[in-house]
Amino acid sequence: DDILHRYLQNKMQIWSISSKLDIETLFVWQPVPTFGYEQSLHPFAVGGYGGHELTSEGYPVMDTMRKTRDLGENFLWAANLHDGLDRPLYVDKIHYNSEFSQLLAKAVSKSFENQ
């Protein structure tokens, strides 16, 4: 809860400054392998995620928060981007492969177009 609260405070501060400087912003909640991704597809999941396991606790909380709070038009929930993709999408424990990087880039680009 503290981390998510700090995120929201940082987001507000960044947006406040960037809007005064006429800088377009987009805050992307990116996919992680510990939230909604089929672990049997992840060849690097063995042995844990080296400290990134906490995302498995924080992402469900943020998922609920984004459904109950207005996080603004400049917020993109991309955490479910790998839903329905039944193939490996990571090159190590947390970094995306080329295909998944392109899917995320397209989602970000589309979100900017819709702002």
mmCIF file of C-alpha atoms in Angstrom, residues 29-106:
data_model
loop_
_atom_site.group_PDB
_atom_site.id
_atom_site.type_symbol
_atom_site.label_atom_id
_atom_site.label_comp_id
_atom_site.label_asym_id
_atom_site.label_seq_id
_atom_site.Cartn_x
_atom_site.Cartn_y
_atom_site.Cartn_z
ATOM 1 C CA TRP A 29 1.982 -0.096 -15.704
ATOM 2 C CA GLN A 30 4.019 -2.690 -17.503
ATOM 3 C CA PRO A 31 3.587 -6.471 -17.594
ATOM 4 C CA VAL A 32 5.560 -8.669 -15.230
ATOM 5 C CA PRO A 33 5.846 -12.448 -15.292
ATOM 6 C CA THR A 34 4.479 -12.750 -11.746
ATOM 7 C CA PHE A 35 1.062 -11.310 -12.634
ATOM 8 C CA GLY A 36 -1.241 -13.193 -14.969
ATOM 9 C CA TYR A 37 1.484 -14.908 -16.964
ATOM 10 C CA GLU A 38 1.448 -18.682 -17.233
ATOM 11 C CA GLN A 39 4.533 -19.779 -15.307
ATOM 12 C CA SER A 40 4.917 -22.994 -17.289
ATOM 13 C CA LEU A 41 5.728 -20.811 -20.321
ATOM 14 C CA HIS A 42 8.512 -19.015 -18.481
ATOM 15 C CA PRO A 43 11.770 -20.976 -18.805
ATOM 16 C CA PHE A 44 13.542 -18.653 -16.345
ATOM 17 C CA ALA A 45 10.988 -18.852 -13.510
ATOM 18 C CA VAL A 46 12.851 -21.640 -11.738
ATOM 19 C CA GLY A 47 14.433 -20.322 -8.564
ATOM 20 C CA GLY A 48 12.219 -17.268 -8.219
ATOM 21 C CA TYR A 49 12.501 -13.758 -9.513
ATOM 22 C CA GLY A 50 15.380 -12.313 -7.529
ATOM 23 C CA GLY A 51 13.449 -9.786 -5.500
ATOM 24 C CA HIS A 52 10.767 -9.144 -8.102
ATOM 25 C CA GLU A 53 8.408 -11.565 -6.371
ATOM 26 C CA LEU A 54 6.767 -8.632 -4.581
ATOM 27 C CA THR A 55 5.067 -7.710 -7.832
ATOM 28 C CA SER A 56 2.853 -10.766 -7.326
ATOM 29 C CA GLU A 57 1.441 -8.992 -4.255
ATOM 30 C CA GLY A 58 1.360 -5.406 -5.514
ATOM 31 C CA TYR A 59 -0.086 -5.942 -8.978
ATOM 32 C CA PRO A 60 -3.427 -7.383 -7.794
ATOM 33 C CA VAL A 61 -3.795 -4.415 -5.425
ATOM 34 C CA MET A 62 -3.055 -1.967 -8.247
ATOM 35 C CA ASP A 63 -5.421 -3.863 -10.540
ATOM 36 C CA THR A 64 -8.218 -3.270 -8.030
ATOM 37 C CA MET A 65 -7.153 0.337 -7.501
ATOM 38 C CA ARG A 66 -7.216 1.173 -11.206
ATOM 39 C CA LYS A 67 -10.769 -0.160 -11.419
ATOM 40 C CA THR A 68 -11.975 1.947 -8.508
ATOM 41 C CA ARG A 69 -9.993 5.180 -9.011
ATOM 42 C CA ASP A 70 -9.587 7.483 -11.940
ATOM 43 C CA LEU A 71 -5.870 7.343 -12.726
ATOM 44 C CA GLY A 72 -6.220 9.710 -15.657
ATOM 45 C CA GLU A 73 -6.186 9.415 -19.405
ATOM 46 C CA ASN A 74 -2.393 9.379 -19.297
ATOM 47 C CA PHE A 75 -2.316 6.037 -17.465
ATOM 48 C CA LEU A 76 -1.977 2.806 -19.430
ATOM 49 C CA TRP A 77 -2.648 -0.503 -17.719
ATOM 50 C CA ALA A 78 -0.516 -2.875 -19.794
ATOM 51 C CA ALA A 79 -0.072 -5.502 -17.075
ATOM 52 C CA ASN A 80 -2.501 -7.856 -18.824
ATOM 53 C CA LEU A 81 -0.827 -7.537 -22.212
ATOM 54 C CA HIS A 82 0.336 -11.150 -22.131
ATOM 55 C CA ASP A 83 -3.158 -12.505 -21.452
ATOM 56 C CA GLY A 84 -3.973 -15.156 -24.017
ATOM 57 C CA LEU A 85 -0.413 -15.352 -25.365
ATOM 58 C CA ASP A 86 0.609 -18.961 -24.887
ATOM 59 C CA ARG A 87 4.296 -18.751 -25.686
ATOM 60 C CA PRO A 88 7.523 -17.626 -23.987
ATOM 61 C CA LEU A 89 7.748 -13.818 -23.839
ATOM 62 C CA TYR A 90 10.825 -13.255 -21.677
ATOM 63 C CA VAL A 91 14.565 -13.510 -22.387
ATOM 64 C CA ASP A 92 15.440 -13.806 -18.703
ATOM 65 C CA LYS A 93 13.537 -13.573 -15.430
ATOM 66 C CA ILE A 94 11.968 -10.150 -16.131
ATOM 67 C CA HIS A 95 13.009 -8.737 -19.534
ATOM 68 C CA TYR A 96 10.776 -9.061 -22.585
ATOM 69 C CA ASN A 97 11.738 -10.763 -25.815
ATOM 70 C CA SER A 98 11.564 -8.883 -29.115
ATOM 71 C CA GLU A 99 7.993 -9.920 -29.906
ATOM 72 C CA PHE A 100 6.667 -8.841 -26.523
ATOM 73 C CA SER A 101 8.655 -5.597 -26.601
ATOM 74 C CA GLN A 102 7.003 -4.769 -29.922
ATOM 75 C CA LEU A 103 3.538 -5.549 -28.543
ATOM 76 C CA LEU A 104 4.159 -3.227 -25.606
ATOM 77 C CA ALA A 105 5.531 -0.505 -27.876
ATOM 78 C CA LYS A 106 2.413 -0.734 -30.058
#
